[in-house]
Short mmCIF file of C-alpha atoms and ligand atoms in Angstrom, two decimals:
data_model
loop_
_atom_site.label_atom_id
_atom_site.label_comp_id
_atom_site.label_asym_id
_atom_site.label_seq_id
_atom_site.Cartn_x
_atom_site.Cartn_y
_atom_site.Cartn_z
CA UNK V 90 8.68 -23.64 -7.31
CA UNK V 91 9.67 -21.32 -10.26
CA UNK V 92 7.57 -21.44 -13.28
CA UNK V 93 9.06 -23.02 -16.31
CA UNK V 94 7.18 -20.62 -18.48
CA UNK V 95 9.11 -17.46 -16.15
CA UNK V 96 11.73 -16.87 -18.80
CA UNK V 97 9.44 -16.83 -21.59
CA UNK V 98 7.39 -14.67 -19.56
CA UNK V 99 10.74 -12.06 -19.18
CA UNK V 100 11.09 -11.89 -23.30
CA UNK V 101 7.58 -11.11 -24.13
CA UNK V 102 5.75 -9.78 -20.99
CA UNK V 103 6.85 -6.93 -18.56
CA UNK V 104 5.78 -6.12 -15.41
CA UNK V 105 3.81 -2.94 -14.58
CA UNK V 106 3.27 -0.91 -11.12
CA UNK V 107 0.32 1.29 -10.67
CA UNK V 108 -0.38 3.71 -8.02
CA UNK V 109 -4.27 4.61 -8.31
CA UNK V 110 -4.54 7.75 -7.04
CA UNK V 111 -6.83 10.09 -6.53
CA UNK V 112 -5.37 13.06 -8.05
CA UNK V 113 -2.42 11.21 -9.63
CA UNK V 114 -1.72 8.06 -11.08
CA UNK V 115 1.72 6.59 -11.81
CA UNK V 116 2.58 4.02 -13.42
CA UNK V 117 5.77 2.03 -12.96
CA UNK V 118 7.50 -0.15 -15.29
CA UNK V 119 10.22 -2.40 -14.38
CA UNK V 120 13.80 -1.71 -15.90
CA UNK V 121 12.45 1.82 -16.53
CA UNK V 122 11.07 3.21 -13.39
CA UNK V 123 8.24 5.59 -13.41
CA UNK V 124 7.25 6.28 -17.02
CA UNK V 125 3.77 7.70 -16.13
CA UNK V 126 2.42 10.47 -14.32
CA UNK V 127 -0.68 12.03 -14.85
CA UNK V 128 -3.68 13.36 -13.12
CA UNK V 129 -7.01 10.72 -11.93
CA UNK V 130 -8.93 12.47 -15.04
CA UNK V 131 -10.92 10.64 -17.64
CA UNK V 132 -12.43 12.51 -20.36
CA UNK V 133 -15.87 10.91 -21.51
CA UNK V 134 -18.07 11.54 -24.31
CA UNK V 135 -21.32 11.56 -22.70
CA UNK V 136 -23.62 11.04 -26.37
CA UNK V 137 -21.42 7.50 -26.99
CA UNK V 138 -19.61 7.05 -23.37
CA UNK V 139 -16.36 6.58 -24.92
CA UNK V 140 -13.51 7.70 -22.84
CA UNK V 141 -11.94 10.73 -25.55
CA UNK V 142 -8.99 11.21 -23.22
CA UNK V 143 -7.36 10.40 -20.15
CA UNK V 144 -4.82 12.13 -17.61
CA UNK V 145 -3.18 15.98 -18.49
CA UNK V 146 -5.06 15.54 -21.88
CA UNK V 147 -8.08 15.27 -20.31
CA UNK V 148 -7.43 17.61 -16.94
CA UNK V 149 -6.73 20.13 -20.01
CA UNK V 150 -10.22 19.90 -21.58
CA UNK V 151 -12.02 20.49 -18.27
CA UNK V 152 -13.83 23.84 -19.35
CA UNK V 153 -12.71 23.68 -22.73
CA UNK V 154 -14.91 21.10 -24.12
CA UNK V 155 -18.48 21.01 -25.84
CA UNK V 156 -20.93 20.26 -23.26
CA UNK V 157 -21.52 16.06 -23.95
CA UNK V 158 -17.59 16.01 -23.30
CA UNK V 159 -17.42 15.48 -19.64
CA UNK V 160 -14.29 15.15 -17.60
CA UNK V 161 -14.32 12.58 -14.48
CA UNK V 162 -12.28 11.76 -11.76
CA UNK V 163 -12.54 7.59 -11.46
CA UNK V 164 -11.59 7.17 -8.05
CA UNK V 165 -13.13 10.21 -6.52
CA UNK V 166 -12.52 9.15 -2.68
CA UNK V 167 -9.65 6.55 -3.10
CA UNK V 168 -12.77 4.08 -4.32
CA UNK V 169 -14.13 3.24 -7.78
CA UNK V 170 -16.56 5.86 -8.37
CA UNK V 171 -16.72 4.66 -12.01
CA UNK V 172 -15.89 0.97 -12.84
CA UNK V 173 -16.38 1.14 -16.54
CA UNK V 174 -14.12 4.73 -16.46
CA UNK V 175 -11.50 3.12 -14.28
CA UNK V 176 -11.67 0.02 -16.20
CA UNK V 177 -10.73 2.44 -19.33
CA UNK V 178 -8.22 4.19 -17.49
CA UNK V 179 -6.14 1.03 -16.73
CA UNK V 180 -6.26 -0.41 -20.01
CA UNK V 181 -4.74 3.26 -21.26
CA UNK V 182 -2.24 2.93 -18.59
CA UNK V 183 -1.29 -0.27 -19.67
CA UNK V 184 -0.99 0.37 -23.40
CA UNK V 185 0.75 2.87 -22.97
CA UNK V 186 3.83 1.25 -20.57
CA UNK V 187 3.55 -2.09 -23.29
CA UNK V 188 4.37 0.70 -26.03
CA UNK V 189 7.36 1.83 -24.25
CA UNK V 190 8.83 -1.79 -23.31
CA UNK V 191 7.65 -3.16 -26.78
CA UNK V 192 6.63 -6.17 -25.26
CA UNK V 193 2.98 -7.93 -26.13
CA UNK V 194 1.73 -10.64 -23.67
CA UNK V 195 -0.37 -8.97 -21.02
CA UNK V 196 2.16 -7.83 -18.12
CA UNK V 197 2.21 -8.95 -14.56
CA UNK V 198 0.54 -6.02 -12.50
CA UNK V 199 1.08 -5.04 -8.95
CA UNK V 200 -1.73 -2.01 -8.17
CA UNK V 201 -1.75 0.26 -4.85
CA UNK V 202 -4.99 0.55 -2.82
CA UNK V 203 -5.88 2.68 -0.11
CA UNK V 204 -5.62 0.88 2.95
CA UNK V 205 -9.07 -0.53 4.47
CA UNK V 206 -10.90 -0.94 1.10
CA UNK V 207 -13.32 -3.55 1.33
CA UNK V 208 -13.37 -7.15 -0.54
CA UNK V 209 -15.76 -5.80 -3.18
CA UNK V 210 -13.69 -2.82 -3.94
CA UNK V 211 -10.80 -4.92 -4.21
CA UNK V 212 -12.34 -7.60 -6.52
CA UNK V 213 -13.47 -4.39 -8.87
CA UNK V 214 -10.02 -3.07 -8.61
CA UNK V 215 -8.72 -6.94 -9.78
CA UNK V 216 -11.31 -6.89 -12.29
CA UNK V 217 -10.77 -4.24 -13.76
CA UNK V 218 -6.78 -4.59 -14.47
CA UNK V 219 -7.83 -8.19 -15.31
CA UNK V 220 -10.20 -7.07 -17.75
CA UNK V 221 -7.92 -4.07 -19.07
CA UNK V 222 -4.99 -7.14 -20.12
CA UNK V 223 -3.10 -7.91 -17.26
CA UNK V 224 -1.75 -11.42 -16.72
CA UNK V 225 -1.32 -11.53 -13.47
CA UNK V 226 -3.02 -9.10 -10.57
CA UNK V 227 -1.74 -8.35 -7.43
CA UNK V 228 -3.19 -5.84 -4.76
CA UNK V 229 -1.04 -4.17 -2.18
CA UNK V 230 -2.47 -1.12 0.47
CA UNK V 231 -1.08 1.94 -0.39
CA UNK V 232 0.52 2.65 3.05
CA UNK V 233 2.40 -0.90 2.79
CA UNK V 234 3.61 -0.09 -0.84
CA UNK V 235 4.66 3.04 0.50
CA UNK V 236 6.69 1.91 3.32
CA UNK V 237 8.77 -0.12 0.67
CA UNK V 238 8.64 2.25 -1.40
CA UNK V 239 11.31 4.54 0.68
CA UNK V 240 13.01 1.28 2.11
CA UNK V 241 11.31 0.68 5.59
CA UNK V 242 11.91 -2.73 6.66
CA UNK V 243 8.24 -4.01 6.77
CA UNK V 244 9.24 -7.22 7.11
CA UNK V 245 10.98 -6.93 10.61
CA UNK V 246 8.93 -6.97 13.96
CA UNK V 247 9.41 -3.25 14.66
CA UNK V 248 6.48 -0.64 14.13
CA UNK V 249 6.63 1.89 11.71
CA UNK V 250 3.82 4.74 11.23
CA UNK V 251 2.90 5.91 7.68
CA UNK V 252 0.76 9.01 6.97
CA UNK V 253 -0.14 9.22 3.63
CA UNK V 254 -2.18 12.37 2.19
CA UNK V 255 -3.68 12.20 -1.09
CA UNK V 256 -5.81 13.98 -2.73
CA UNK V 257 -8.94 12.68 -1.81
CA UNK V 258 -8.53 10.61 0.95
CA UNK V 259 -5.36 10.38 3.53
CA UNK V 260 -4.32 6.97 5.00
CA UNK V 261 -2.65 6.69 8.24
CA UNK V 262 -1.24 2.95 9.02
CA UNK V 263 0.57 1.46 11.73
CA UNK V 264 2.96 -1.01 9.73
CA UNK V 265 4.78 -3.88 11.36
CA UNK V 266 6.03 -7.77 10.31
CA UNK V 267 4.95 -7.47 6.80
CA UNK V 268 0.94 -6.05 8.01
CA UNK V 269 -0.80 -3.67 9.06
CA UNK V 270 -1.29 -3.68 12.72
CA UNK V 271 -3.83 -0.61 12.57
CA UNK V 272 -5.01 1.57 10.01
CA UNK V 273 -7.39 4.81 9.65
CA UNK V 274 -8.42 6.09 5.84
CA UNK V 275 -10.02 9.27 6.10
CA UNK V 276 -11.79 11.73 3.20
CA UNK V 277 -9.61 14.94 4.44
CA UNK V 278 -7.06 15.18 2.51
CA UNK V 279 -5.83 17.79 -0.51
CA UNK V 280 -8.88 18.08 -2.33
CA UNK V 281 -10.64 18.80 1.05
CA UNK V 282 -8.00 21.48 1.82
CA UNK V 283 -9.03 23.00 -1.58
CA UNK V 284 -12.69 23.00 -0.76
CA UNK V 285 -12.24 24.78 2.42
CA UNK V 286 -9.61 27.66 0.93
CA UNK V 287 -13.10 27.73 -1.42
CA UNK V 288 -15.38 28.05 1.22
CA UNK V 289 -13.21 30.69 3.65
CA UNK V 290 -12.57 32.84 0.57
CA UNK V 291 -15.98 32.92 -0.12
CA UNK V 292 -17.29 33.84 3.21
CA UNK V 293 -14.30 35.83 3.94
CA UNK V 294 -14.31 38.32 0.92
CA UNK V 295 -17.14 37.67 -0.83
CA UNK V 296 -15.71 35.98 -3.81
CA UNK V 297 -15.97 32.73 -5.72
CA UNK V 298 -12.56 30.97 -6.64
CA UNK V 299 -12.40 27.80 -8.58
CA UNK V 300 -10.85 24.62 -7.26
CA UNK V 301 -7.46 24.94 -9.20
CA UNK V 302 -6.73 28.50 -7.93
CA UNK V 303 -7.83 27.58 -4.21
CA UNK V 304 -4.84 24.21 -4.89
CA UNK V 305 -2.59 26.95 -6.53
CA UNK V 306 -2.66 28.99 -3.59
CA UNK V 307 -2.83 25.90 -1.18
CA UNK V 308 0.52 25.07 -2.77
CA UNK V 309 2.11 28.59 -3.53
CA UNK V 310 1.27 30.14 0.39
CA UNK V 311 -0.12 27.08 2.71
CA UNK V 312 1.39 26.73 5.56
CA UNK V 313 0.47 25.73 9.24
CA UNK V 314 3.09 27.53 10.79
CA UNK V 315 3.40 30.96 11.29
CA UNK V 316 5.96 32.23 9.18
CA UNK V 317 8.71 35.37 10.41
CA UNK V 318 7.37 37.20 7.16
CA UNK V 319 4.06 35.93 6.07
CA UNK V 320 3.50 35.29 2.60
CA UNK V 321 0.58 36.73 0.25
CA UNK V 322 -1.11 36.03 -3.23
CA UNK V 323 -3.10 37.66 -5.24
CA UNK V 324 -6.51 36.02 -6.19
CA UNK V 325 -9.05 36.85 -9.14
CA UNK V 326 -12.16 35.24 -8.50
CA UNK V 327 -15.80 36.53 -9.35
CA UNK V 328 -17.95 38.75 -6.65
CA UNK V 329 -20.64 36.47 -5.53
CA UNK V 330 -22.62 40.20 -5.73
CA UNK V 331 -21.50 41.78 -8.81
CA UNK V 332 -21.27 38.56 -10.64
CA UNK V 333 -17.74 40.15 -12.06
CA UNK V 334 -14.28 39.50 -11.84
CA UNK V 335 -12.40 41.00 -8.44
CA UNK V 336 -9.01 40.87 -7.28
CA UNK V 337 -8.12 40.40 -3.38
CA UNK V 338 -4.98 39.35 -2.04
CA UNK V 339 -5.05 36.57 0.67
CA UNK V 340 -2.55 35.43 3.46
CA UNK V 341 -1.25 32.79 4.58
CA UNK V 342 -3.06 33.47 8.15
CA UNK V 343 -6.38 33.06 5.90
CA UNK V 344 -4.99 30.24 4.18
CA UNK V 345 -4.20 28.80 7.86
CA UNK V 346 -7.33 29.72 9.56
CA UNK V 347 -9.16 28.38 6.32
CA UNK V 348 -7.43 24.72 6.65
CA UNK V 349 -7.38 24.62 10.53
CA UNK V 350 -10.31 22.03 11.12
CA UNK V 351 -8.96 20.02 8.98
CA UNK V 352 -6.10 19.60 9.64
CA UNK V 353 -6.60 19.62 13.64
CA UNK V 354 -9.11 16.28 12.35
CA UNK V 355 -6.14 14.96 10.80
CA UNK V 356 -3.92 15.14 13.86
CA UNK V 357 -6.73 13.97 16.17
CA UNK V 358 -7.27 10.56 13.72
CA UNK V 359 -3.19 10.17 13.75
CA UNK V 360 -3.28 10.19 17.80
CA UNK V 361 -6.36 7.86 17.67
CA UNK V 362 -4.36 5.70 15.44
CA UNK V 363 -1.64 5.41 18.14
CA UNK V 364 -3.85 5.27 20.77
CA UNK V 365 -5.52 2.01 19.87
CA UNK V 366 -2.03 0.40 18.75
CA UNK V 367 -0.25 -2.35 20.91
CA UNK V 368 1.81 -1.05 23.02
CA UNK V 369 4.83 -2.49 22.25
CA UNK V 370 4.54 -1.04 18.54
CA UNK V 371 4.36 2.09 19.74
CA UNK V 372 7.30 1.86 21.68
CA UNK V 373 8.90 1.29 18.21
CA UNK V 374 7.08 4.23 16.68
CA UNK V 375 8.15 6.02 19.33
CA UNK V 376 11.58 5.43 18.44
CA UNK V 377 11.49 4.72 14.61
CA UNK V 378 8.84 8.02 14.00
CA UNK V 379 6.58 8.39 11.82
CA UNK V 380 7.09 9.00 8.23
CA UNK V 381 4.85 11.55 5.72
CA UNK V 382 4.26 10.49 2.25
CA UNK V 383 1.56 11.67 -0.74
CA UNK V 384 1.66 15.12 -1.75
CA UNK V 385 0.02 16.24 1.83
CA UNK V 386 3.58 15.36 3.53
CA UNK V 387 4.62 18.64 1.54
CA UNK V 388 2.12 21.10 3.41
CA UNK V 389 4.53 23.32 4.92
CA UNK V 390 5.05 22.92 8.75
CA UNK V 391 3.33 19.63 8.58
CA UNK V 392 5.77 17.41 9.98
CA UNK V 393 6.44 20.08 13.10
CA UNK V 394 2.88 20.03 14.52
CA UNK V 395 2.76 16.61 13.96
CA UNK V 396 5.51 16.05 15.48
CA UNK V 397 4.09 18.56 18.57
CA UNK V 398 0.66 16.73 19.10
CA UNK V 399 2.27 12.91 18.65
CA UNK V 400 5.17 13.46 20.50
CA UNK V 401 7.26 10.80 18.04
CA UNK V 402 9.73 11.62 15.53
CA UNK V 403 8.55 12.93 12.15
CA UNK V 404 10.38 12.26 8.92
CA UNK V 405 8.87 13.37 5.74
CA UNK V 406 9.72 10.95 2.86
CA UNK V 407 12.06 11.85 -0.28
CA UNK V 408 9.74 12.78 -3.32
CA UNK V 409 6.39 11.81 -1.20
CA UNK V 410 4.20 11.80 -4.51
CA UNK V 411 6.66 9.18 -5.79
CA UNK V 412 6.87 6.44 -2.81
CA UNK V 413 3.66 4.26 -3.25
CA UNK V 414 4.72 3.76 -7.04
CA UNK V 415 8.55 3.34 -6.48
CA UNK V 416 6.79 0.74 -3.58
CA UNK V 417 5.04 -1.23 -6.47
CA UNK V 418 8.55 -1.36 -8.52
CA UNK V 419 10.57 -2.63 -5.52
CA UNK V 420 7.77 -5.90 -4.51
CA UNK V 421 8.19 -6.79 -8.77
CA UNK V 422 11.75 -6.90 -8.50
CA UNK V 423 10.78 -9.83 -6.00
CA UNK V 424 6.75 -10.62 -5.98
CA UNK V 425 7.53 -13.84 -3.83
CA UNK V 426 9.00 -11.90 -1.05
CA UNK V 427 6.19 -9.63 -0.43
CA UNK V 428 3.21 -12.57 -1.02
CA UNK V 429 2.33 -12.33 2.60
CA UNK V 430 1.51 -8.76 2.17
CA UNK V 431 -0.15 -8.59 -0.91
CA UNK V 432 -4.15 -8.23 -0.71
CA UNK V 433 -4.42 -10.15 -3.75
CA UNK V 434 -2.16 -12.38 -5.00
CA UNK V 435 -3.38 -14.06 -8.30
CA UNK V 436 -1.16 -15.93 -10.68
CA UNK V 437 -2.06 -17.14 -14.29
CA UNK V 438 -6.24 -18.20 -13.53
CA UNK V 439 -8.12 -17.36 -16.14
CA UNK V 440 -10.54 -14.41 -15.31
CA UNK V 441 -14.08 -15.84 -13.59
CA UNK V 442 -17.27 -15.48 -15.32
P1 LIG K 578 -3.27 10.68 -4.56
O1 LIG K 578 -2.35 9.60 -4.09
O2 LIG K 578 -4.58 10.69 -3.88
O3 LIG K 578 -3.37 10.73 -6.05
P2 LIG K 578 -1.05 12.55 -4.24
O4 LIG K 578 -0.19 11.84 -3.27
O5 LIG K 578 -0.65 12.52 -5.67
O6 LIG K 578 -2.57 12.06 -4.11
O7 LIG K 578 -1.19 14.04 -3.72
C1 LIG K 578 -1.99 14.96 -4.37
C2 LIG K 578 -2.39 16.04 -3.41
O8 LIG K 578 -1.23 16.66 -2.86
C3 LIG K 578 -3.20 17.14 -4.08
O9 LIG K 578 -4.31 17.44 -3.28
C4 LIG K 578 -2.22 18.31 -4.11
O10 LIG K 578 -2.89 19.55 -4.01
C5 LIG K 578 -1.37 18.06 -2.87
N1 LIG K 578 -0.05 18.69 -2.96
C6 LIG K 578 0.90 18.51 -3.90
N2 LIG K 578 1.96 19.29 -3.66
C7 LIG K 578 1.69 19.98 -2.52
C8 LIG K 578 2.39 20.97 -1.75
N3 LIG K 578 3.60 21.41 -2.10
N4 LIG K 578 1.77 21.46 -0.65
C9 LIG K 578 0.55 21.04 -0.29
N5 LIG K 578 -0.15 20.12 -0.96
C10 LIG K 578 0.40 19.60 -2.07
MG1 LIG K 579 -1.60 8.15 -3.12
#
């Protein structure tokens, strides 16, 4: 039954979509699309422990800041590292989206979690858009909001395979009648690839980089292909001998050969994935592929290998970074069809104490 209160609820309330990530979170706000995008970085005063800043304002500061001025990623891998930061975070999220729609009654919320968090995680996540003013919470897995997100038909009884790769963690579901049939979330992802362009770089040449230049380069000359004419970078980082500043310039073979456990992990957990699925959903994956989304789908050569070790189709989604948020705006056009999927579905109860 509709609520009577529903069209009240239009005038004065709006509905809000948050992807959580763990290097970016987005926020999307219905009749506007996404209005947020910002990096998974609180700034903190450490003396008082108020939050100073929050997303590029605070990513800025990193470095820049007196010394009690910290600057914290929330959701470090894909969980609540922080409640009280994350807690923060929402609430800023959500000011900021009321301020744009000009409404004031707390909005309905629909927030992205990586898939296979547990109950506890998911009551802090609840909790803490609850606390930070939402009127209504509901919890989808980021795979599933994904999947809608670029206009899979989750709904129907055909199998669908969804890589995602964050930042910190990478999620790799197995999507089919509005669930998820089987599902593997895994701590390689970007920030991983960073740490071990660090780590080669260091070994290799004898030189410390920090983790923005190793995701510059990541981005600028990663590939796992071979290319006809490889590409090179230059990289200033400080000899771990000298202690001073040295320039070397850096492949993409090195970037390759630095990422290649990594990503040969991520391949194996995909297969493993498959392997354990029904067999008559992977006869649809077979046919329907599998689909890359979350800034990892943009690696370059990606999709090719995976397609080469899974021996399945492999599509990599329009604007990857954008799906799990453009997921969250498509189920609050229609919250009632997606119920069955959502993780939490709460309406008006008044928070528990
Ligand atoms: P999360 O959902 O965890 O916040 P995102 O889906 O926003 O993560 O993806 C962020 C990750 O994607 C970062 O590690 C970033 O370095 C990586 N990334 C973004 N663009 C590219 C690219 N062109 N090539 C490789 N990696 C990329
Ligand atoms: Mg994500």
């Amino acid at each position: 039954m509709k609520n009577p209160l529903d069209r009240f609820y239009k005038m004065f309330s709006n509905d809000i979509g948050i992807d959580l990530g763990t290097a970016n979170t987005l926020v999307y706000l219905r009749g506007h699309g996404i209005v947020i995008n910002e990096p998974s970085v609180v700034a903190v005063n450490q003396k008082t422990g108020q939050v100073v800043a929050v997303g590029a304002q605070a990513k800025d500061m990193i470095g820049r800041t007196p010394g009690h001025i910290k600057a914290v990623r929330p959701l470090v891998d894909g969980v609540i590292s922080d409640f009280e930061v994350t807690e923060e975070m929402i609430t800023y999220l959500i000011n900021k989206a009321q301020k744009i729609s000009k409404k004031m009654l707390g909005p309905r919320v629909v927030v992205g979690v990586p898939s296979g968090i547990t109950n506890v995680e998911t009551r802090a996540v609840r909790d803490a858009t609850r606390n930070a003013g939402a009127r209504q919470v509901h919890i989808v897995e980021e795979p599933m909001a994904a999947a809608i997100g670029i206009h899979l038909p989750v709904h129907e009884p055909v199998g669908t395979m969804i890589i995602d790769i964050g930042g910190g963690t990478s999620d790799i579901a197995i999507i089919s009648l509005g669930g998820v049939v089987r599902s593997k979330n895994l701590r390689i992802a970007g920030d991983r690839l960073n740490s071990d362009i660090i780590a080669y770089i260091r070994s290799e040449f004898k030189i410390l980089i920090g983790e923005k230049t190793a995701e510059q380069i990541k981005i600028s000359i990663g590939s796992v292909l071979p290319n006809h004419t490889p590409k090179e970078a230059v990289v200033k980082g400080r000899d771990l001998i000298t202690g001073l500043p040295r320039e070397v310039v850096i492949t993409e073979t090195d970037i390759r050969e630095a990422i290649g456990q990594s990503i040969a992990t991520l391949l194996d957990a995909a297969k493993e994935v498959l392997e354990t699925t029904p067999p008559e959903v992977v006869s649809d994956v077979m046919q329907r592929g599998v689909y890359l989304t979350g800034g990892g789908a943009l690696i370059v050569g990606l999709d090719t290998i995976l397609h080469d070790h899974l021996g399945l189709p492999v599509h990599i989604a329009e604007d990857p970074l954008t799906a799990v948020a453009r997921g969250t705006g498509v189920i609050l056009e229609d919250i009632e069809k997606y119920n069955d999927i959502l993780l939490v579905n709460e309406d008006d109860t008044p928070p528990q104490i």
